[in-house]
Amino acid sequence: MKRMLRNIIAPLLCLISMHSNAVHLNDFKDDYGVFFFEQSTCNYCIKMIPKLNNIDAAYDIDILPVSLDGIPVPNSGKWASKTIPDKGRLTAVMPVDVTPTFYVINKKTRQAAKMGYGDISEAQFMENLVLALRAIQVVPQNEPLSLEPMRGKTIKDSLSSDQSSVPNFSPAPAQSSATSQSMADEFRASLKKKYLSGQ
């Protein structure tokens, strides 16, 4: 499956770098969020924290850690304060067999798609995110999509073993995240109210 995803997404990303009319992943920033289902005793969850820090630094993706045991991942820094507990309400609609598991949700339609599990690379996370965003209709199926980092950082992993096929991304200018942050806070509050009230 991973090889198939790479074969689909890597050429797509190369084509994107040649199109000036490609939409940017950040254009859809307020339309989706990622659930990071984790447990405090999960070694793979601990390994994901630095990768999530890099992804967040580069793309400013709204990632919400959801703890299955009610305890944040140790040494998770800023993610610890964002972690919400789940006692089965979210996992009832988004099944989690192993941790970490990642789901992406369309904030408008509340459609969700599993985008990966386990200790995945930053590049694989982004590949899976793009495919999942298309599956839940956040990003149009045939729309070229640019994955230029928002904040001038780059993803350390390569998108494929063939370095010549990896597009050369240039940093996009930094943008204000005040509106995005308030929308993310409202979304988190609505999730807590809907799924976590009464726990």
Short mmCIF file of C-alpha atoms in Angstrom, two decimals:
data_model
loop_
_atom_site.label_atom_id
_atom_site.label_comp_id
_atom_site.label_asym_id
_atom_site.label_seq_id
_atom_site.Cartn_x
_atom_site.Cartn_y
_atom_site.Cartn_z
CA MET A 1 0.00 0.00 0.00
CA LYS A 2 2.80 2.44 0.89
CA ARG A 3 4.51 1.83 -2.45
CA MET A 4 1.21 2.42 -4.25
CA LEU A 5 0.68 5.71 -2.39
CA ARG A 6 4.20 6.87 -3.27
CA ASN A 7 3.65 5.98 -6.94
CA ILE A 8 0.47 8.03 -6.99
CA ILE A 9 1.54 11.07 -4.98
CA ALA A 10 5.18 11.64 -5.97
CA PRO A 11 4.42 12.31 -9.67
CA LEU A 12 1.49 14.47 -8.62
CA LEU A 13 3.75 16.64 -6.47
CA CYS A 14 6.24 16.98 -9.33
CA LEU A 15 3.51 18.20 -11.66
CA ILE A 16 2.30 20.64 -9.05
CA SER A 17 5.65 22.42 -8.92
CA MET A 18 5.30 23.20 -12.64
CA HIS A 19 1.83 24.73 -12.35
CA SER A 20 1.57 28.33 -11.26
CA ASN A 21 -2.18 27.99 -10.69
CA ALA A 22 -1.87 25.22 -8.10
CA VAL A 23 -3.77 25.79 -4.89
CA HIS A 24 -1.80 25.67 -1.66
CA LEU A 25 -2.50 23.28 1.19
CA ASN A 26 -2.79 26.37 3.39
CA ASP A 27 -5.77 27.55 1.30
CA PHE A 28 -7.76 24.80 3.04
CA LYS A 29 -6.24 25.27 6.51
CA ASP A 30 -9.50 26.25 8.19
CA ASP A 31 -11.45 23.41 6.55
CA TYR A 32 -9.79 20.42 8.22
CA GLY A 33 -8.11 19.16 11.35
CA VAL A 34 -6.07 16.10 12.26
CA PHE A 35 -6.75 13.87 15.26
CA PHE A 36 -3.63 12.28 16.75
CA PHE A 37 -4.87 9.32 18.81
CA GLU A 38 -2.19 8.41 21.34
CA GLN A 39 -1.43 6.80 24.69
CA SER A 40 1.12 7.85 27.28
CA THR A 41 2.77 4.40 27.21
CA CYS A 42 3.08 4.24 23.41
CA ASN A 43 6.71 4.36 22.22
CA TYR A 44 5.67 5.09 18.62
CA CYS A 45 3.62 8.05 19.87
CA ILE A 46 6.73 9.40 21.60
CA LYS A 47 8.70 8.99 18.35
CA MET A 48 6.02 10.93 16.46
CA ILE A 49 6.30 14.07 18.63
CA PRO A 50 9.43 15.54 16.93
CA LYS A 51 7.93 14.75 13.52
CA LEU A 52 4.67 16.46 14.45
CA ASN A 53 6.70 19.45 15.68
CA ASN A 54 8.41 19.66 12.26
CA ILE A 55 5.11 19.28 10.38
CA ASP A 56 3.47 21.92 12.56
CA ALA A 57 6.42 24.28 12.11
CA ALA A 58 6.33 23.90 8.34
CA TYR A 59 2.58 23.74 7.65
CA ASP A 60 0.72 25.03 10.74
CA ILE A 61 -1.75 22.14 10.57
CA ASP A 62 -4.47 22.00 13.24
CA ILE A 63 -3.49 18.80 15.06
CA LEU A 64 -5.46 17.71 18.12
CA PRO A 65 -3.89 15.00 20.33
CA VAL A 66 -6.52 12.63 21.75
CA SER A 67 -5.33 10.46 24.63
CA LEU A 68 -6.89 7.01 24.96
CA ASP A 69 -5.60 6.66 28.53
CA GLY A 70 -6.28 10.28 29.50
CA ILE A 71 -2.58 11.12 29.89
CA PRO A 72 -0.53 13.14 27.37
CA VAL A 73 2.51 11.55 25.76
CA PRO A 74 5.56 12.14 28.02
CA ASN A 75 7.86 15.00 27.00
CA SER A 76 5.41 16.14 24.35
CA GLY A 77 5.89 19.84 25.06
CA LYS A 78 3.12 22.04 23.64
CA TRP A 79 1.10 18.97 22.61
CA ALA A 80 0.53 18.06 26.28
CA SER A 81 -1.57 21.18 26.90
CA LYS A 82 -3.59 20.55 23.74
CA THR A 83 -4.31 16.89 24.56
CA ILE A 84 -7.90 15.95 25.26
CA PRO A 85 -8.95 12.65 26.88
CA ASP A 86 -11.25 10.19 25.14
CA LYS A 87 -13.20 7.50 26.96
CA GLY A 88 -14.62 5.91 23.86
CA ARG A 89 -16.77 8.63 22.35
CA LEU A 90 -14.42 9.65 19.54
CA THR A 91 -13.11 6.13 19.03
CA ALA A 92 -16.71 4.93 18.66
CA VAL A 93 -16.91 6.89 15.40
CA MET A 94 -13.21 6.73 14.51
CA PRO A 95 -11.96 3.22 15.38
CA VAL A 96 -8.42 3.00 16.72
CA ASP A 97 -6.72 -0.41 16.77
CA VAL A 98 -3.15 0.79 17.42
CA THR A 99 -1.49 3.99 18.52
CA PRO A 100 -0.65 6.36 17.15
CA THR A 101 -3.52 6.58 14.67
CA PHE A 102 -4.26 9.68 12.63
CA TYR A 103 -7.63 10.78 11.29
CA VAL A 104 -8.37 13.89 9.27
CA ILE A 105 -11.78 15.53 9.59
CA ASN A 106 -13.61 17.91 7.28
CA LYS A 107 -14.68 20.66 9.71
CA LYS A 108 -17.63 21.66 7.52
CA THR A 109 -19.16 18.24 6.81
CA ARG A 110 -17.68 16.33 9.81
CA GLN A 111 -16.55 13.59 7.39
CA ALA A 112 -13.47 11.78 8.65
CA ALA A 113 -10.89 9.51 7.06
CA LYS A 114 -8.13 7.45 8.64
CA MET A 115 -4.84 8.74 7.24
CA GLY A 116 -2.31 6.49 8.89
CA TYR A 117 -1.07 4.73 11.97
CA GLY A 118 2.19 3.84 13.63
CA ASP A 119 5.53 5.61 13.44
CA ILE A 120 5.26 7.14 9.97
CA SER A 121 7.70 9.54 8.33
CA GLU A 122 6.90 13.21 7.88
CA ALA A 123 6.74 12.73 4.12
CA GLN A 124 4.36 9.78 4.48
CA PHE A 125 2.21 11.85 6.85
CA MET A 126 1.91 14.60 4.23
CA GLU A 127 1.24 12.13 1.40
CA ASN A 128 -1.49 10.45 3.43
CA LEU A 129 -2.92 13.83 4.42
CA VAL A 130 -3.31 14.91 0.79
CA LEU A 131 -5.00 11.63 -0.17
CA ALA A 132 -7.33 11.81 2.85
CA LEU A 133 -8.20 15.48 2.16
CA ARG A 134 -9.25 14.48 -1.33
CA ALA A 135 -11.24 11.50 0.02
CA ILE A 136 -13.26 13.71 2.41
CA GLN A 137 -13.69 16.38 -0.25
CA VAL A 138 -11.69 19.16 1.37
CA VAL A 139 -9.41 19.36 -1.67
CA PRO A 140 -10.99 18.82 -5.12
CA GLN A 141 -9.93 15.52 -6.72
CA ASN A 142 -8.28 16.98 -9.82
CA GLU A 143 -6.99 20.25 -8.34
CA PRO A 144 -3.20 20.60 -8.40
CA LEU A 145 -2.03 21.10 -4.81
CA SER A 146 1.15 22.83 -3.66
CA LEU A 147 2.79 21.61 -0.45
CA GLU A 148 5.15 24.54 0.00
CA PRO A 149 5.89 24.97 3.70
CA MET A 150 4.15 27.96 5.25
CA ARG A 151 6.82 28.99 7.69
CA GLY A 152 10.02 28.51 5.72
CA LYS A 153 10.78 25.06 7.12
CA THR A 154 11.05 21.93 5.05
CA ILE A 155 10.08 18.35 5.67
CA LYS A 156 13.29 16.40 6.30
CA ASP A 157 12.18 13.15 4.70
CA SER A 158 12.20 12.69 0.94
CA LEU A 159 8.97 11.97 -0.89
CA SER A 160 10.53 9.09 -2.78
CA SER A 161 13.85 7.31 -3.04
CA ASP A 162 14.50 9.06 -6.35
CA GLN A 163 15.67 12.55 -5.30
CA SER A 164 15.36 13.88 -8.85
CA SER A 165 11.58 13.53 -8.63
CA VAL A 166 11.26 15.64 -5.49
CA PRO A 167 10.10 19.18 -6.30
CA ASN A 168 12.13 22.11 -5.04
CA PHE A 169 9.83 23.96 -2.66
CA SER A 170 10.40 27.55 -1.69
CA PRO A 171 9.02 29.01 1.53
CA ALA A 172 5.72 30.85 1.35
CA PRO A 173 5.43 34.16 3.19
CA ALA A 174 4.30 33.92 6.80
CA GLN A 175 0.65 34.75 7.34
CA SER A 176 -1.36 35.81 10.37
CA SER A 177 -2.80 32.86 12.23
CA ALA A 178 -5.06 34.80 14.62
CA THR A 179 -8.22 33.93 12.67
CA SER A 180 -7.11 30.35 12.14
CA GLN A 181 -6.28 29.94 15.82
CA SER A 182 -9.66 31.26 16.97
CA MET A 183 -11.41 28.95 14.49
CA ALA A 184 -9.34 26.02 15.74
CA ASP A 185 -10.21 26.88 19.36
CA GLU A 186 -13.93 27.04 18.47
CA PHE A 187 -13.66 23.68 16.70
CA ARG A 188 -11.95 22.08 19.70
CA ALA A 189 -14.62 23.49 22.03
CA SER A 190 -17.42 22.12 19.83
CA LEU A 191 -15.74 18.68 19.79
CA LYS A 192 -15.33 18.69 23.55
CA LYS A 193 -18.99 19.67 23.96
CA LYS A 194 -20.26 17.13 21.42
CA TYR A 195 -18.09 14.12 22.24
CA LEU A 196 -16.60 14.62 25.67
CA SER A 197 -19.36 16.17 27.77
CA GLY A 198 -20.51 13.82 30.47
CA GLN A 199 -17.28 11.80 30.61
#
